[in-house]
Tab-separated table of N, CA and C in Angstrom:
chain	number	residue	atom	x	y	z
A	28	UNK	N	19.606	0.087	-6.100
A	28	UNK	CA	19.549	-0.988	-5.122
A	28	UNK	C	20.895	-1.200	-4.449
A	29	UNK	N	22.264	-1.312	-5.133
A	29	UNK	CA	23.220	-1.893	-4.665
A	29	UNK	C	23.447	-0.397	-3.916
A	30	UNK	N	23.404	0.945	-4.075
A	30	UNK	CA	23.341	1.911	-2.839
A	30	UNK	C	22.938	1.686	-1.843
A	31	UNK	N	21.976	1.725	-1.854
A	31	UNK	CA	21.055	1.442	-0.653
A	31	UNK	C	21.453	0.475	0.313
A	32	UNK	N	22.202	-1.401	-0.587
A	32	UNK	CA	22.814	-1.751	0.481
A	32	UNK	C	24.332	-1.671	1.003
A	33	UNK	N	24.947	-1.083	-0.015
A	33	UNK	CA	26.417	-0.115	0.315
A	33	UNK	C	26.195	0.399	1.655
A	34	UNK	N	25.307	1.739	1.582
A	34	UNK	CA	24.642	2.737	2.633
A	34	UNK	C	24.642	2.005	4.265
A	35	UNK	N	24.016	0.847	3.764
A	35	UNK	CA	23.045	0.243	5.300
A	35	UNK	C	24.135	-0.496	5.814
A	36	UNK	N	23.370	-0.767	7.358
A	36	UNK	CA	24.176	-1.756	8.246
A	36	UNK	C	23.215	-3.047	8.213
A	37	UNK	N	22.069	-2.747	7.808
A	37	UNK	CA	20.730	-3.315	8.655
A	37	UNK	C	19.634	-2.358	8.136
A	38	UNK	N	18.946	-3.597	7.091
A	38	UNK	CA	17.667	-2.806	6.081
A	38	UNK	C	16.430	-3.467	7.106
A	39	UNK	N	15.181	-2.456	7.500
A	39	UNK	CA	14.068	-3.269	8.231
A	39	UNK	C	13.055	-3.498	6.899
A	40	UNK	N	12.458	-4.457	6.407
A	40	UNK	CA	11.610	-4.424	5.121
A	40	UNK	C	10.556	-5.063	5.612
A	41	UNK	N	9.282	-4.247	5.089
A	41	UNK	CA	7.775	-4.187	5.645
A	41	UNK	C	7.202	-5.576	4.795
A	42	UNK	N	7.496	-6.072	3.628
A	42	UNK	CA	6.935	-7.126	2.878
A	42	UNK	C	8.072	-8.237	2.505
A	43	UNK	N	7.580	-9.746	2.736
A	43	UNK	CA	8.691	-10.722	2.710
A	43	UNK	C	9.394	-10.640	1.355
A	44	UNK	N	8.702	-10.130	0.465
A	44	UNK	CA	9.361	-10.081	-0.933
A	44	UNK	C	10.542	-9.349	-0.983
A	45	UNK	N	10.033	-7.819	-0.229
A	45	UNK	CA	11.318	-6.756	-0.481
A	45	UNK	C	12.270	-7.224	0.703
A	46	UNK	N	12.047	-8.167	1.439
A	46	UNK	CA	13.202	-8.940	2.376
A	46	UNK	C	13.913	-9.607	1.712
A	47	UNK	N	12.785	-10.848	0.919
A	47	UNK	CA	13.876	-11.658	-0.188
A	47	UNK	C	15.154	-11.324	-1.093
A	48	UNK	N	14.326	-9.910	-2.182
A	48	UNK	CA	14.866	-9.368	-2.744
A	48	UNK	C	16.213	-8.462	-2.278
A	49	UNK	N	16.199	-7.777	-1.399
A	49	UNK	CA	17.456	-7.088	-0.895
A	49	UNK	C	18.167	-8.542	-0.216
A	50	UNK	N	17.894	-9.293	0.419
A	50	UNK	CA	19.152	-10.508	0.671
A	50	UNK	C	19.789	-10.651	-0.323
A	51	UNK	N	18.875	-11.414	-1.565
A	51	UNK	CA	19.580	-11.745	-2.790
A	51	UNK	C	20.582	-10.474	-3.392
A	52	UNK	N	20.720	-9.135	-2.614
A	52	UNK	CA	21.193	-8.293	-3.154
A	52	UNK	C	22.644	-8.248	-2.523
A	53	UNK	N	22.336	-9.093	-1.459
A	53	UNK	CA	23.662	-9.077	-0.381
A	53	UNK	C	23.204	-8.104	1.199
A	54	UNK	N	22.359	-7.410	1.204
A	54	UNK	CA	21.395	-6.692	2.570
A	54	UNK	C	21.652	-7.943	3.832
A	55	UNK	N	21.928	-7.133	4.778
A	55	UNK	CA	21.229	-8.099	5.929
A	55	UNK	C	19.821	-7.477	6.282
A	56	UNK	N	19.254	-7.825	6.501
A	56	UNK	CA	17.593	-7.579	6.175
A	56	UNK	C	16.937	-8.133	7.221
A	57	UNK	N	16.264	-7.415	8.171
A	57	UNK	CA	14.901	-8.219	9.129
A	57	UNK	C	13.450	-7.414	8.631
A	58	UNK	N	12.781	-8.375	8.562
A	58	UNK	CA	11.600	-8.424	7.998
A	58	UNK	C	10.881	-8.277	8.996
A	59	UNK	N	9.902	-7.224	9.219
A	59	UNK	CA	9.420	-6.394	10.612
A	59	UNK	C	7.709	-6.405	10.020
A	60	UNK	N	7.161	-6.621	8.816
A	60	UNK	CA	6.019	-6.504	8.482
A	60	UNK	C	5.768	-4.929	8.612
A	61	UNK	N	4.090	-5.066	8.218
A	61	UNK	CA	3.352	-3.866	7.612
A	61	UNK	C	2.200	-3.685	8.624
A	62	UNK	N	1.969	-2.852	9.811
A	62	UNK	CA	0.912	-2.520	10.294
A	62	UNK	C	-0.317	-2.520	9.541
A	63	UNK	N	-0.517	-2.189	8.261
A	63	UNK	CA	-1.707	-2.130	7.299
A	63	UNK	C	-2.011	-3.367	6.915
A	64	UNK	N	-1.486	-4.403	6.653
A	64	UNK	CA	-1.042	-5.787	6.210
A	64	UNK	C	-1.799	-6.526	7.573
A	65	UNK	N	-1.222	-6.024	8.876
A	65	UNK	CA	-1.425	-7.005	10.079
A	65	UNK	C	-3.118	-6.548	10.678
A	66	UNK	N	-3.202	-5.263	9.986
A	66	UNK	CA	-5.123	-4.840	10.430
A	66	UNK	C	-5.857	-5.266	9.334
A	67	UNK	N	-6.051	-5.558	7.996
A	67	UNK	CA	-6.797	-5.871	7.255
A	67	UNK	C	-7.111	-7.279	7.313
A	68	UNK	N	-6.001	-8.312	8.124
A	68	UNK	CA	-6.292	-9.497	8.545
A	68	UNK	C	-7.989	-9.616	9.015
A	69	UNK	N	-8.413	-8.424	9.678
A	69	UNK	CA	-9.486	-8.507	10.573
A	69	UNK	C	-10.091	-7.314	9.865
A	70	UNK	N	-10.119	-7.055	8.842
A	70	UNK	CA	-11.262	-6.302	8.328
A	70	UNK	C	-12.429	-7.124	7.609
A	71	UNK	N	-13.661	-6.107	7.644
A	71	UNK	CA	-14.876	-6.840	7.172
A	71	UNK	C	-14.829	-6.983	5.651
A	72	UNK	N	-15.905	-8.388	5.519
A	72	UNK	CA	-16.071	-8.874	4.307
A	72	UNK	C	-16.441	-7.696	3.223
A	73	UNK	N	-16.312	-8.161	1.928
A	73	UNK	CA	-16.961	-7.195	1.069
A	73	UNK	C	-18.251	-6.534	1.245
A	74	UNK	N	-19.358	-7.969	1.811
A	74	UNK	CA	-20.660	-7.473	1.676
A	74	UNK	C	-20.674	-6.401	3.100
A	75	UNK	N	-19.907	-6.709	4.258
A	75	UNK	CA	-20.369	-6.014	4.968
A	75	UNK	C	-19.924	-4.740	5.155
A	76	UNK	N	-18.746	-4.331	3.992
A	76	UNK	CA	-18.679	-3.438	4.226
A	76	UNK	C	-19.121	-2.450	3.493
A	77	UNK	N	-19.546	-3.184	2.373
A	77	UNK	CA	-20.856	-2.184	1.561
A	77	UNK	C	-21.714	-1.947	2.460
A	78	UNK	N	-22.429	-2.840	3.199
A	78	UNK	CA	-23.503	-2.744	4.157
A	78	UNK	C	-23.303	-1.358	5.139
A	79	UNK	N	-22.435	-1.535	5.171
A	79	UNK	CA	-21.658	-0.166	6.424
A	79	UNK	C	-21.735	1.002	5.787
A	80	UNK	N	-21.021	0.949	4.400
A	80	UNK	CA	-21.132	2.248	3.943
A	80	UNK	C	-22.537	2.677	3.255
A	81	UNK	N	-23.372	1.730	3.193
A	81	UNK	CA	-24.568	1.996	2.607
A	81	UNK	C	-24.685	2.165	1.352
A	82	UNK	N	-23.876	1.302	0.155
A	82	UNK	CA	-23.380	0.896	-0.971
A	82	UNK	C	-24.352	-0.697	-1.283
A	83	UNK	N	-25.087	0.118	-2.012
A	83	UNK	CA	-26.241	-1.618	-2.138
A	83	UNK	C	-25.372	-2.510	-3.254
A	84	UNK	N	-25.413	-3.995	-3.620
A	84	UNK	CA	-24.831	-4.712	-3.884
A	84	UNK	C	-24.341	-4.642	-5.449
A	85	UNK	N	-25.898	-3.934	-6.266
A	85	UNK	CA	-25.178	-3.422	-7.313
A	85	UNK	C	-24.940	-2.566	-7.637
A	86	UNK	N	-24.616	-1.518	-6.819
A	86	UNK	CA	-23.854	-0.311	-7.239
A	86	UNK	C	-22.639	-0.988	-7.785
A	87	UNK	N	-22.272	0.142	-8.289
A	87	UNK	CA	-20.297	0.391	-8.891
A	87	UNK	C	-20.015	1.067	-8.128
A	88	UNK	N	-19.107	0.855	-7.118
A	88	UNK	CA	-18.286	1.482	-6.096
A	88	UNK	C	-16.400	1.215	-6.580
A	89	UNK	N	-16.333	2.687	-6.770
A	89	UNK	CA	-14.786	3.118	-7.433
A	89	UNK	C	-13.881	4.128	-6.147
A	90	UNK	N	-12.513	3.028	-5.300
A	90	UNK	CA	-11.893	3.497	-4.234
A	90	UNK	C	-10.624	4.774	-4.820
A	91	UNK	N	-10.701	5.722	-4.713
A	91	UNK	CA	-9.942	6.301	-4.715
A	91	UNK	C	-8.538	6.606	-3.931
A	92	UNK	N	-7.511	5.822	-4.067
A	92	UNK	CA	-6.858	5.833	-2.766
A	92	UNK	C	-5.043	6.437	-3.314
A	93	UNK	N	-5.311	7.445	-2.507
A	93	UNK	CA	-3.966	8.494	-2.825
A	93	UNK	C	-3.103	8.166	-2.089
A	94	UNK	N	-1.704	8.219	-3.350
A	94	UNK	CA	-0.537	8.030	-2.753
A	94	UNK	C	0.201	8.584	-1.296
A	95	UNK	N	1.465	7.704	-0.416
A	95	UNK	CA	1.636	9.345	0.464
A	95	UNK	C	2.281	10.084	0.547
A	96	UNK	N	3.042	10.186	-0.770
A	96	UNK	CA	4.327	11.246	-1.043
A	96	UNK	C	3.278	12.179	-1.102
A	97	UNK	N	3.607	13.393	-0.703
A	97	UNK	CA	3.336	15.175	-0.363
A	97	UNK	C	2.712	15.149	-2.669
A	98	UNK	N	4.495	14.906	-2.780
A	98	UNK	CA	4.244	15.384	-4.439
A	98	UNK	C	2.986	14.533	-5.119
A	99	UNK	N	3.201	12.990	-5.109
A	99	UNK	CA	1.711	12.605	-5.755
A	99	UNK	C	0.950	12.646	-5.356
A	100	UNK	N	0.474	13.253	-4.133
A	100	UNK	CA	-0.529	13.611	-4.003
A	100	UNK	C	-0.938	15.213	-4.825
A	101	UNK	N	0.100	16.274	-4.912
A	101	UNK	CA	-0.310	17.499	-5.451
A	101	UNK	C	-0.421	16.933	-7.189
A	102	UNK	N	0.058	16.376	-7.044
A	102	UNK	CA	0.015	16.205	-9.154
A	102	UNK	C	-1.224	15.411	-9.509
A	103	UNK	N	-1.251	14.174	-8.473
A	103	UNK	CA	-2.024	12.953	-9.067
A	103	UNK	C	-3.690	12.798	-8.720
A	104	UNK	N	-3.642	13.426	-7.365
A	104	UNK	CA	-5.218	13.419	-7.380
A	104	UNK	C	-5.737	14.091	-7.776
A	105	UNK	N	-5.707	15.902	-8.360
A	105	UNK	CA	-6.697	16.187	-9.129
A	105	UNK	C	-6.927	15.296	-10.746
A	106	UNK	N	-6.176	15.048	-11.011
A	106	UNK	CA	-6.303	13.858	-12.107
A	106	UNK	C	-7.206	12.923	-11.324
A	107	UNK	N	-6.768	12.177	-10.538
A	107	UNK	CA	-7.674	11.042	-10.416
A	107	UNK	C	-8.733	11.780	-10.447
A	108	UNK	N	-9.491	13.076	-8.894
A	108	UNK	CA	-10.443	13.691	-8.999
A	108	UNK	C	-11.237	13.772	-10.173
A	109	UNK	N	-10.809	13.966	-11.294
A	109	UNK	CA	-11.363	14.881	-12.426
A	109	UNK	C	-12.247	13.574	-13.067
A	110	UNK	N	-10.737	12.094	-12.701
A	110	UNK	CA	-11.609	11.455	-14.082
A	110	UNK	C	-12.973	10.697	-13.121
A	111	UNK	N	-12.457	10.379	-11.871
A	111	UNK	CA	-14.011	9.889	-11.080
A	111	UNK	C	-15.266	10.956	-11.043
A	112	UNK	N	-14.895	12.367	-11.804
A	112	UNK	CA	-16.136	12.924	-11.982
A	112	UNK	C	-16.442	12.680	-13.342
A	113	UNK	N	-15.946	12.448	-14.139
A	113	UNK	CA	-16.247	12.137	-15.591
A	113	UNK	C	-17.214	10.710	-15.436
């Protein structure tokens, strides 16, 4: 952490926490938010989006959602893969 704000002139941080946290570190820090954060505002409810995917209410529906480093993705999803086929 204290690298990182050695390094910088000016940290941009996507979540108010990791804004908080690097101030308290001594960072000057602007807090710019998360495009993913600012679209899920307006995503559909649970039911409707079972409805969408055609997932009836009592199914068990299990999201698989891969990291986006290059590497966890080569290591970690055939693991995940393997155990959502189990």
């Amino acid at each position: 952490t204290m690298t990182i704000v050695k390094m910088t002139n000016q940290l941009l941080a996507i979540f108010p926490e990791e804004a908080r946290y690097f101030e308290k570190q001594g960072a000057s820090v602007s807090w710019v938010g998360h495009p993913l954060v600012d679209r899920m505002q307006s995503s559909p409810t649970r039911e409707e989006a079972r409805a969408r995917l055609g997932i009836e209410p009592e199914q068990i529906a299990i999201a698989l959602v891969p990291a986006s480093r290059r590497q966890e993705l080569k290591y970690m999803m055939p693991i995940a893969f393997e155990a959502a086929r189990q």
